[in-house]
PDB file of C-alpha atoms in Angstrom:
ATOM      1  CA  UNK A   1      11.681  -4.777 -32.247  1.00 43.00           C
ATOM      2  CA  UNK A   2      11.923  -1.643 -31.123  1.00 46.00           C
ATOM      3  CA  UNK A   3      14.592  -0.633 -28.212  1.00 44.00           C
ATOM      4  CA  UNK A   4      12.248  -1.497 -25.015  1.00 46.00           C
ATOM      5  CA  UNK A   5      12.482  -5.027 -26.349  1.00 50.00           C
ATOM      6  CA  UNK A   6      15.809  -5.373 -27.799  1.00 46.00           C
ATOM      7  CA  UNK A   7      17.844  -7.657 -24.957  1.00 45.00           C
ATOM      8  CA  UNK A   8      21.570  -6.796 -24.753  1.00 39.00           C
ATOM      9  CA  UNK A   9      22.301  -9.682 -22.987  1.00 42.00           C
ATOM     10  CA  UNK A  10      20.732 -12.846 -21.423  1.00 42.00           C
ATOM     11  CA  UNK A  11      20.029 -14.525 -18.422  1.00 46.00           C
ATOM     12  CA  UNK A  12      23.579 -16.898 -18.856  1.00 40.00           C
ATOM     13  CA  UNK A  13      26.989 -15.095 -17.531  1.00 39.00           C
ATOM     14  CA  UNK A  14      29.895 -13.497 -19.336  1.00 41.00           C
ATOM     15  CA  UNK A  15      30.671 -15.616 -21.083  1.00 41.00           C
ATOM     16  CA  UNK A  16      27.156 -16.408 -23.333  1.00 39.00           C
ATOM     17  CA  UNK A  17      27.001 -12.547 -23.050  1.00 39.00           C
ATOM     18  CA  UNK A  18      30.468 -12.129 -25.411  1.00 40.00           C
ATOM     19  CA  UNK A  19      28.181 -15.013 -28.002  1.00 39.00           C
ATOM     20  CA  UNK A  20      25.239 -13.089 -27.918  1.00 42.00           C
ATOM     21  CA  UNK A  21      23.545 -11.891 -30.406  1.00 47.00           C
ATOM     22  CA  UNK A  22      21.318  -8.532 -30.459  1.00 47.00           C
ATOM     23  CA  UNK A  23      19.414  -9.379 -33.774  1.00 47.00           C
ATOM     24  CA  UNK A  24      17.894 -13.117 -31.559  1.00 54.00           C
ATOM     25  CA  UNK A  25      16.564 -11.420 -28.752  1.00 61.00           C
ATOM     26  CA  UNK A  26      16.318 -13.536 -25.768  1.00 62.00           C
ATOM     27  CA  UNK A  27      12.328 -15.134 -24.426  1.00 70.00           C
ATOM     28  CA  UNK A  28      12.013 -16.713 -20.826  1.00 66.00           C
ATOM     29  CA  UNK A  29      10.354 -19.949 -21.648  1.00 64.00           C
ATOM     30  CA  UNK A  30       6.989 -21.003 -21.090  1.00 62.00           C
ATOM     31  CA  UNK A  31       8.187 -23.080 -18.221  1.00 59.00           C
ATOM     32  CA  UNK A  32      10.647 -20.785 -16.230  1.00 62.00           C
ATOM     33  CA  UNK A  33      11.012 -21.598 -12.855  1.00 60.00           C
ATOM     34  CA  UNK A  34       9.372 -18.881 -10.660  1.00 62.00           C
ATOM     35  CA  UNK A  35      11.522 -15.938  -8.937  1.00 62.00           C
ATOM     36  CA  UNK A  36      13.390 -16.504  -5.653  1.00 62.00           C
ATOM     37  CA  UNK A  37      12.281 -15.331  -2.232  1.00 67.00           C
ATOM     38  CA  UNK A  38      14.191 -11.539  -2.614  1.00 64.00           C
ATOM     39  CA  UNK A  39      13.032 -11.311  -5.884  1.00 65.00           C
ATOM     40  CA  UNK A  40       8.983 -11.651  -4.750  1.00 67.00           C
ATOM     41  CA  UNK A  41      10.247  -9.915  -1.553  1.00 69.00           C
ATOM     42  CA  UNK A  42      10.529  -6.893  -3.999  1.00 69.00           C
ATOM     43  CA  UNK A  43       8.117  -7.677  -6.135  1.00 72.00           C
ATOM     44  CA  UNK A  44       6.461  -7.147  -2.995  1.00 71.00           C
ATOM     45  CA  UNK A  45       7.506  -4.026  -2.197  1.00 72.00           C
ATOM     46  CA  UNK A  46       7.064  -3.164  -5.833  1.00 73.00           C
ATOM     47  CA  UNK A  47       2.981  -4.406  -5.697  1.00 76.00           C
ATOM     48  CA  UNK A  48       2.531  -1.220  -2.335  1.00 71.00           C
ATOM     49  CA  UNK A  49       4.045   1.238  -3.443  1.00 71.00           C
ATOM     50  CA  UNK A  50       3.025   0.930  -6.948  1.00 72.00           C
ATOM     51  CA  UNK A  51      -0.305   1.055  -5.737  1.00 73.00           C
ATOM     52  CA  UNK A  52       0.467   3.761  -2.788  1.00 70.00           C
ATOM     53  CA  UNK A  53       1.335   2.137  -0.005  1.00 74.00           C
ATOM     54  CA  UNK A  54      -0.514   2.832   4.021  1.00 77.00           C
ATOM     55  CA  UNK A  55      -0.284   6.669   2.882  1.00 79.00           C
ATOM     56  CA  UNK A  56      -2.354   5.861   0.033  1.00 79.00           C
ATOM     57  CA  UNK A  57      -4.735   4.211   1.522  1.00 82.00           C
ATOM     58  CA  UNK A  58      -5.480   6.460   4.142  1.00 83.00           C
ATOM     59  CA  UNK A  59      -5.396   8.884   1.546  1.00 84.00           C
ATOM     60  CA  UNK A  60      -8.328   7.286  -0.489  1.00 85.00           C
ATOM     61  CA  UNK A  61     -10.198   6.154   2.912  1.00 89.00           C
ATOM     62  CA  UNK A  62     -10.364   8.869   4.944  1.00 90.00           C
ATOM     63  CA  UNK A  63     -11.895  11.682   3.198  1.00 92.00           C
ATOM     64  CA  UNK A  64     -14.605   9.894   2.414  1.00 92.00           C
ATOM     65  CA  UNK A  65     -15.252   8.570   5.359  1.00 93.00           C
ATOM     66  CA  UNK A  66     -15.198  11.974   7.157  1.00 94.00           C
ATOM     67  CA  UNK A  67     -18.114  12.784   5.069  1.00 95.00           C
ATOM     68  CA  UNK A  68     -19.669   9.750   5.746  1.00 95.00           C
ATOM     69  CA  UNK A  69     -19.461  10.737   9.625  1.00 95.00           C
ATOM     70  CA  UNK A  70     -19.601  14.460   9.548  1.00 95.00           C
ATOM     71  CA  UNK A  71     -23.375  13.385   7.166  1.00 94.00           C
ATOM     72  CA  UNK A  72     -24.900  11.463   9.918  1.00 94.00           C
ATOM     73  CA  UNK A  73     -24.098  13.919  12.666  1.00 94.00           C
ATOM     74  CA  UNK A  74     -25.941  16.117  11.099  1.00 92.00           C
ATOM     75  CA  UNK A  75     -27.661  15.203   7.504  1.00 92.00           C
ATOM     76  CA  UNK A  76     -25.805  18.672   6.622  1.00 93.00           C
ATOM     77  CA  UNK A  77     -24.393  17.769   3.197  1.00 93.00           C
ATOM     78  CA  UNK A  78     -22.821  21.313   2.324  1.00 93.00           C
ATOM     79  CA  UNK A  79     -20.988  20.662   5.762  1.00 95.00           C
ATOM     80  CA  UNK A  80     -20.328  17.192   4.677  1.00 94.00           C
ATOM     81  CA  UNK A  81     -18.640  18.014   1.843  1.00 93.00           C
ATOM     82  CA  UNK A  82     -16.364  20.739   2.615  1.00 93.00           C
ATOM     83  CA  UNK A  83     -14.900  18.188   5.550  1.00 94.00           C
ATOM     84  CA  UNK A  84     -13.118  16.115   3.249  1.00 93.00           C
ATOM     85  CA  UNK A  85     -12.500  18.116   0.293  1.00 92.00           C
ATOM     86  CA  UNK A  86     -10.636  20.122   1.777  1.00 93.00           C
ATOM     87  CA  UNK A  87      -9.107  16.865   4.110  1.00 91.00           C
ATOM     88  CA  UNK A  88      -7.708  16.460   0.901  1.00 89.00           C
ATOM     89  CA  UNK A  89      -6.780  19.640   0.282  1.00 90.00           C
ATOM     90  CA  UNK A  90      -4.705  18.939   3.553  1.00 90.00           C
ATOM     91  CA  UNK A  91      -2.840  15.788   2.630  1.00 86.00           C
ATOM     92  CA  UNK A  92      -1.668  17.379  -0.774  1.00 83.00           C
ATOM     93  CA  UNK A  93      -0.014  20.105   1.149  1.00 86.00           C
ATOM     94  CA  UNK A  94       1.189  17.443   3.420  1.00 84.00           C
ATOM     95  CA  UNK A  95       2.475  16.134   0.588  1.00 81.00           C
ATOM     96  CA  UNK A  96       4.732  19.446  -0.508  1.00 83.00           C
ATOM     97  CA  UNK A  97       5.373  19.428   2.572  1.00 84.00           C
ATOM     98  CA  UNK A  98       7.281  16.031   2.430  1.00 80.00           C
ATOM     99  CA  UNK A  99       7.982  16.367  -1.870  1.00 75.00           C
ATOM    100  CA  UNK A 100       6.402  13.459  -2.046  1.00 73.00           C
ATOM    101  CA  UNK A 101       4.796  11.971  -5.178  1.00 68.00           C
ATOM    102  CA  UNK A 102       1.997  13.853  -5.791  1.00 63.00           C
ATOM    103  CA  UNK A 103       0.178  11.579  -8.025  1.00 64.00           C
ATOM    104  CA  UNK A 104      -2.306   9.735  -5.673  1.00 63.00           C
ATOM    105  CA  UNK A 105      -3.042  12.676  -2.997  1.00 64.00           C
ATOM    106  CA  UNK A 106      -3.944  14.690  -6.943  1.00 70.00           C
ATOM    107  CA  UNK A 107      -6.029  11.918  -7.942  1.00 71.00           C
ATOM    108  CA  UNK A 108      -8.067  11.943  -4.616  1.00 74.00           C
ATOM    109  CA  UNK A 109      -8.768  15.689  -5.223  1.00 81.00           C
ATOM    110  CA  UNK A 110     -10.130  15.186  -8.196  1.00 83.00           C
ATOM    111  CA  UNK A 111     -12.128  11.950  -7.342  1.00 85.00           C
ATOM    112  CA  UNK A 112     -13.308  14.336  -4.485  1.00 90.00           C
ATOM    113  CA  UNK A 113     -13.937  17.509  -6.097  1.00 91.00           C
ATOM    114  CA  UNK A 114     -16.330  15.042  -8.682  1.00 90.00           C
ATOM    115  CA  UNK A 115     -17.363  14.079  -5.866  1.00 92.00           C
ATOM    116  CA  UNK A 116     -19.080  17.581  -3.971  1.00 92.00           C
ATOM    117  CA  UNK A 117     -19.491  18.395  -7.650  1.00 92.00           C
ATOM    118  CA  UNK A 118     -22.168  16.299  -8.121  1.00 91.00           C
ATOM    119  CA  UNK A 119     -23.731  16.469  -4.683  1.00 93.00           C
ATOM    120  CA  UNK A 120     -23.335  19.484  -4.794  1.00 91.00           C
ATOM    121  CA  UNK A 121     -25.751  20.175  -8.253  1.00 92.00           C
ATOM    122  CA  UNK A 122     -27.917  17.605  -7.330  1.00 92.00           C
ATOM    123  CA  UNK A 123     -28.990  18.211  -3.411  1.00 92.00           C
ATOM    124  CA  UNK A 124     -29.112  14.562  -3.072  1.00 93.00           C
ATOM    125  CA  UNK A 125     -25.257  13.297  -0.675  1.00 94.00           C
ATOM    126  CA  UNK A 126     -25.411  10.189  -2.360  1.00 94.00           C
ATOM    127  CA  UNK A 127     -24.132  11.287  -5.525  1.00 94.00           C
ATOM    128  CA  UNK A 128     -20.590  12.719  -3.359  1.00 95.00           C
ATOM    129  CA  UNK A 129     -20.283   8.646  -4.080  1.00 94.00           C
ATOM    130  CA  UNK A 130     -20.938   8.348  -7.901  1.00 94.00           C
ATOM    131  CA  UNK A 131     -17.901   9.265  -9.181  1.00 93.00           C
ATOM    132  CA  UNK A 132     -16.175   7.054  -7.583  1.00 93.00           C
ATOM    133  CA  UNK A 133     -18.517   4.728  -8.441  1.00 95.00           C
ATOM    134  CA  UNK A 134     -18.606   4.807 -11.915  1.00 96.00           C
ATOM    135  CA  UNK A 135     -14.762   5.209 -12.063  1.00 94.00           C
ATOM    136  CA  UNK A 136     -14.615   1.916 -10.502  1.00 95.00           C
ATOM    137  CA  UNK A 137     -17.023   0.348 -13.451  1.00 97.00           C
ATOM    138  CA  UNK A 138     -15.521   1.233 -15.756  1.00 97.00           C
ATOM    139  CA  UNK A 139     -12.266   0.124 -14.177  1.00 96.00           C
ATOM    140  CA  UNK A 140     -13.106  -2.852 -14.034  1.00 97.00           C
ATOM    141  CA  UNK A 141     -14.383  -3.403 -17.640  1.00 98.00           C
ATOM    142  CA  UNK A 142     -11.069  -1.513 -19.046  1.00 97.00           C
ATOM    143  CA  UNK A 143      -9.376  -4.358 -16.710  1.00 98.00           C
ATOM    144  CA  UNK A 144     -11.414  -7.522 -17.958  1.00 98.00           C
ATOM    145  CA  UNK A 145     -11.302  -6.305 -21.337  1.00 98.00           C
ATOM    146  CA  UNK A 146      -7.422  -5.054 -21.515  1.00 97.00           C
ATOM    147  CA  UNK A 147      -7.436  -9.565 -20.830  1.00 97.00           C
ATOM    148  CA  UNK A 148      -9.193 -10.501 -23.033  1.00 97.00           C
ATOM    149  CA  UNK A 149      -7.536  -9.231 -25.954  1.00 96.00           C
ATOM    150  CA  UNK A 150      -4.032 -10.377 -24.005  1.00 94.00           C
ATOM    151  CA  UNK A 151      -2.865  -6.864 -23.509  1.00 96.00           C
ATOM    152  CA  UNK A 152      -3.600  -6.235 -19.949  1.00 97.00           C
ATOM    153  CA  UNK A 153      -3.806  -3.803 -17.816  1.00 96.00           C
ATOM    154  CA  UNK A 154      -2.340  -4.307 -14.791  1.00 94.00           C
ATOM    155  CA  UNK A 155       1.096  -4.982 -16.975  1.00 94.00           C
ATOM    156  CA  UNK A 156       1.245  -1.709 -18.757  1.00 94.00           C
ATOM    157  CA  UNK A 157       1.055   0.143 -15.524  1.00 91.00           C
ATOM    158  CA  UNK A 158       2.904  -2.632 -13.849  1.00 91.00           C
ATOM    159  CA  UNK A 159       5.183  -2.669 -16.249  1.00 90.00           C
ATOM    160  CA  UNK A 160       7.477   0.312 -15.765  1.00 88.00           C
ATOM    161  CA  UNK A 161       7.356  -0.297 -11.537  1.00 86.00           C
ATOM    162  CA  UNK A 162       9.538  -3.336 -12.683  1.00 87.00           C
ATOM    163  CA  UNK A 163      11.071  -2.278 -15.559  1.00 85.00           C
ATOM    164  CA  UNK A 164       9.978  -4.929 -18.471  1.00 88.00           C
ATOM    165  CA  UNK A 165       8.009  -1.535 -20.356  1.00 88.00           C
ATOM    166  CA  UNK A 166       6.435  -3.917 -22.228  1.00 91.00           C
ATOM    167  CA  UNK A 167       8.715  -6.913 -22.653  1.00 90.00           C
ATOM    168  CA  UNK A 168       6.491  -9.223 -21.045  1.00 92.00           C
ATOM    169  CA  UNK A 169       3.941  -9.110 -24.478  1.00 91.00           C
ATOM    170  CA  UNK A 170       6.317 -10.728 -26.790  1.00 89.00           C
ATOM    171  CA  UNK A 171       9.736 -12.193 -24.813  1.00 89.00           C
ATOM    172  CA  UNK A 172       8.279 -13.545 -20.593  1.00 91.00           C
ATOM    173  CA  UNK A 173       5.187 -15.575 -21.632  1.00 91.00           C
ATOM    174  CA  UNK A 174       5.066 -16.474 -18.314  1.00 92.00           C
ATOM    175  CA  UNK A 175       4.937 -13.195 -16.499  1.00 93.00           C
ATOM    176  CA  UNK A 176       1.936 -12.096 -19.734  1.00 95.00           C
ATOM    177  CA  UNK A 177       0.419 -14.994 -18.309  1.00 95.00           C
ATOM    178  CA  UNK A 178       0.080 -13.922 -14.801  1.00 95.00           C
ATOM    179  CA  UNK A 179      -0.298 -10.769 -15.400  1.00 96.00           C
ATOM    180  CA  UNK A 180      -3.998 -11.513 -17.458  1.00 97.00           C
ATOM    181  CA  UNK A 181      -5.459 -13.388 -14.860  1.00 97.00           C
ATOM    182  CA  UNK A 182      -3.803 -10.985 -12.230  1.00 96.00           C
ATOM    183  CA  UNK A 183      -6.279  -8.784 -14.519  1.00 97.00           C
ATOM    184  CA  UNK A 184      -9.402 -11.223 -14.634  1.00 98.00           C
ATOM    185  CA  UNK A 185      -8.750 -10.745 -10.663  1.00 97.00           C
ATOM    186  CA  UNK A 186      -8.713  -6.864 -10.901  1.00 97.00           C
ATOM    187  CA  UNK A 187     -11.952  -6.820 -13.225  1.00 98.00           C
ATOM    188  CA  UNK A 188     -14.511  -9.062 -10.894  1.00 98.00           C
ATOM    189  CA  UNK A 189     -13.350  -7.487  -7.797  1.00 97.00           C
ATOM    190  CA  UNK A 190     -14.151  -4.280  -9.015  1.00 97.00           C
ATOM    191  CA  UNK A 191     -17.223  -5.969 -10.903  1.00 97.00           C
ATOM    192  CA  UNK A 192     -18.406  -7.336  -7.550  1.00 97.00           C
ATOM    193  CA  UNK A 193     -18.029  -4.576  -5.886  1.00 97.00           C
ATOM    194  CA  UNK A 194     -20.210  -2.315  -8.135  1.00 97.00           C
ATOM    195  CA  UNK A 195     -22.677  -4.924  -8.169  1.00 97.00           C
ATOM    196  CA  UNK A 196     -23.452  -4.290  -5.068  1.00 97.00           C
ATOM    197  CA  UNK A 197     -22.982  -0.998  -4.781  1.00 97.00           C
ATOM    198  CA  UNK A 198     -24.938  -0.050  -7.391  1.00 97.00           C
ATOM    199  CA  UNK A 199     -28.674  -1.608  -6.076  1.00 96.00           C
ATOM    200  CA  UNK A 200     -27.484   0.650  -2.959  1.00 95.00           C
ATOM    201  CA  UNK A 201     -27.154   3.338  -4.764  1.00 95.00           C
ATOM    202  CA  UNK A 202     -30.956   3.535  -4.964  1.00 94.00           C
ATOM    203  CA  UNK A 203     -32.015   2.138  -2.337  1.00 94.00           C
ATOM    204  CA  UNK A 204     -31.189   2.511   0.927  1.00 92.00           C
ATOM    205  CA  UNK A 205     -30.742   5.792   2.743  1.00 92.00           C
ATOM    206  CA  UNK A 206     -27.778   8.421   2.870  1.00 92.00           C
ATOM    207  CA  UNK A 207     -26.262   6.936   5.947  1.00 93.00           C
ATOM    208  CA  UNK A 208     -26.397   3.380   5.547  1.00 94.00           C
ATOM    209  CA  UNK A 209     -25.510   3.551   2.260  1.00 96.00           C
ATOM    210  CA  UNK A 210     -21.881   6.136   2.572  1.00 94.00           C
ATOM    211  CA  UNK A 211     -21.034   3.314   5.759  1.00 96.00           C
ATOM    212  CA  UNK A 212     -20.927   0.419   2.904  1.00 96.00           C
ATOM    213  CA  UNK A 213     -19.178   2.589   0.277  1.00 95.00           C
ATOM    214  CA  UNK A 214     -16.366   3.522   2.500  1.00 94.00           C
ATOM    215  CA  UNK A 215     -16.742  -0.421   4.260  1.00 95.00           C
ATOM    216  CA  UNK A 216     -15.939  -1.512  -0.186  1.00 95.00           C
ATOM    217  CA  UNK A 217     -12.417   1.000  -0.321  1.00 92.00           C
ATOM    218  CA  UNK A 218      -9.790  -1.569   1.030  1.00 91.00           C
ATOM    219  CA  UNK A 219     -10.865  -4.474   1.192  1.00 94.00           C
ATOM    220  CA  UNK A 220     -11.732  -5.256  -1.763  1.00 94.00           C
ATOM    221  CA  UNK A 221      -8.649  -3.427  -3.775  1.00 92.00           C
ATOM    222  CA  UNK A 222      -6.166  -5.138  -0.782  1.00 91.00           C
ATOM    223  CA  UNK A 223      -7.803  -8.908  -2.014  1.00 94.00           C
ATOM    224  CA  UNK A 224      -6.298  -7.680  -6.004  1.00 94.00           C
ATOM    225  CA  UNK A 225      -3.421  -6.300  -5.031  1.00 91.00           C
ATOM    226  CA  UNK A 226      -2.877 -10.284  -2.989  1.00 91.00           C
ATOM    227  CA  UNK A 227      -3.611 -11.537  -6.017  1.00 94.00           C
ATOM    228  CA  UNK A 228      -2.166 -10.209  -8.016  1.00 93.00           C
ATOM    229  CA  UNK A 229       1.648 -10.910  -5.962  1.00 91.00           C
ATOM    230  CA  UNK A 230       0.256 -14.534  -5.246  1.00 91.00           C
ATOM    231  CA  UNK A 231       0.594 -14.595 -10.124  1.00 94.00           C
ATOM    232  CA  UNK A 232       4.141 -12.315  -9.993  1.00 92.00           C
ATOM    233  CA  UNK A 233       5.015 -14.763  -7.402  1.00 89.00           C
ATOM    234  CA  UNK A 234       5.008 -17.900  -8.874  1.00 89.00           C
ATOM    235  CA  UNK A 235       5.613 -16.210 -12.568  1.00 89.00           C
ATOM    236  CA  UNK A 236       9.432 -16.138 -14.257  1.00 89.00           C
ATOM    237  CA  UNK A 237      10.866 -12.607 -13.216  1.00 86.00           C
ATOM    238  CA  UNK A 238      10.738 -10.122 -14.815  1.00 87.00           C
ATOM    239  CA  UNK A 239      13.710  -8.993 -17.648  1.00 86.00           C
ATOM    240  CA  UNK A 240      15.093  -5.445 -16.645  1.00 83.00           C
ATOM    241  CA  UNK A 241      14.470  -3.286 -20.677  1.00 80.00           C
ATOM    242  CA  UNK A 242      16.636  -0.891 -19.274  1.00 72.00           C
ATOM    243  CA  UNK A 243      20.010  -2.091 -17.890  1.00 72.00           C
ATOM    244  CA  UNK A 244      19.645  -4.679 -20.941  1.00 69.00           C
ATOM    245  CA  UNK A 245      20.031  -0.855 -23.056  1.00 72.00           C
ATOM    246  CA  UNK A 246      22.378   1.317 -21.204  1.00 73.00           C
ATOM    247  CA  UNK A 247      24.472  -2.616 -22.048  1.00 74.00           C
ATOM    248  CA  UNK A 248      23.712  -2.002 -25.143  1.00 74.00           C
ATOM    249  CA  UNK A 249      25.023   1.090 -25.421  1.00 77.00           C
ATOM    250  CA  UNK A 250      28.435   0.833 -23.301  1.00 79.00           C
ATOM    251  CA  UNK A 251      28.874  -2.096 -25.931  1.00 78.00           C
ATOM    252  CA  UNK A 252      27.774   0.571 -28.062  1.00 76.00           C
ATOM    253  CA  UNK A 253      30.321   2.934 -27.251  1.00 78.00           C
ATOM    254  CA  UNK A 254      33.244   0.860 -26.270  1.00 76.00           C
ATOM    255  CA  UNK A 255      33.390  -1.101 -29.852  1.00 78.00           C
ATOM    256  CA  UNK A 256      33.294   2.653 -32.220  1.00 78.00           C
ATOM    257  CA  UNK A 257      36.531   2.326 -29.899  1.00 74.00           C
ATOM    258  CA  UNK A 258      37.389   0.062 -30.529  1.00 78.00           C
ATOM    259  CA  UNK A 259      37.381   0.563 -34.006  1.00 76.00           C
ATOM    260  CA  UNK A 260      38.649   4.599 -33.750  1.00 72.00           C
ATOM    261  CA  UNK A 261      41.336   2.950 -32.165  1.00 73.00           C
ATOM    262  CA  UNK A 262      42.148   0.389 -34.963  1.00 73.00           C
ATOM    263  CA  UNK A 263      42.132   3.043 -37.201  1.00 71.00           C
ATOM    264  CA  UNK A 264      43.877   5.028 -35.420  1.00 74.00           C
ATOM    265  CA  UNK A 265      47.146   2.069 -35.327  1.00 75.00           C
ATOM    266  CA  UNK A 266      46.468   2.180 -39.824  1.00 73.00           C
ATOM    267  CA  UNK A 267      47.531   5.265 -40.438  1.00 70.00           C
ATOM    268  CA  UNK A 268      50.534   4.252 -37.471  1.00 63.00           C
TER     269      UNK A 268
END
């Protein structure tokens, strides 16, 4: 068992902690009570932040929205692509100036850049949306396959956010079940989105297709995040493995100091 799975205390108070055997890790019961309101609120905030928040959603939608708007007006692929790429770069610069996290901004820039390259190579404005659609399809398959395999992708993503890492796999079956449900939800929602977009990619004209792509950016995402919150809110609270590791380090340090003091007394 790794240090990420080995607790040093139990959730039963100081007396229980004093008699706790680190060789026998505490496992949250399957029927453990759901989280209290404060923990639910923290879960909601952490989820929202993990997926980028309002700003992340704006950064996801704005380049595609600008591309479709410009193309609808003048039907010029080059101007539309430059506008989309330009606004993506501006958002990265804004984050750099504010010293914010760059994860969502950079992922947006790379996505837009791939779209621009595809569209320029083929001369088809629809291909600006194709990399994002292929990514969505691959992600939906990843969610479903990992859920079937018992290692749900949403747990791998959110475990570090909730400071539980992979402890949910062996020590918190209630949360593993919630992560599995959430991964199925994400997979099915994204797969449904792909089932709508790919036929339109072949049949619809560029303008109509582009507006449908923009319209389907946020609602499926919000639905998946909401379902994830519902599942996790009913699950047991996460095990803070970082706090456990710190407590274990403190206990080891105290034990070494005790042994050193005992050795000094014997020498005297």
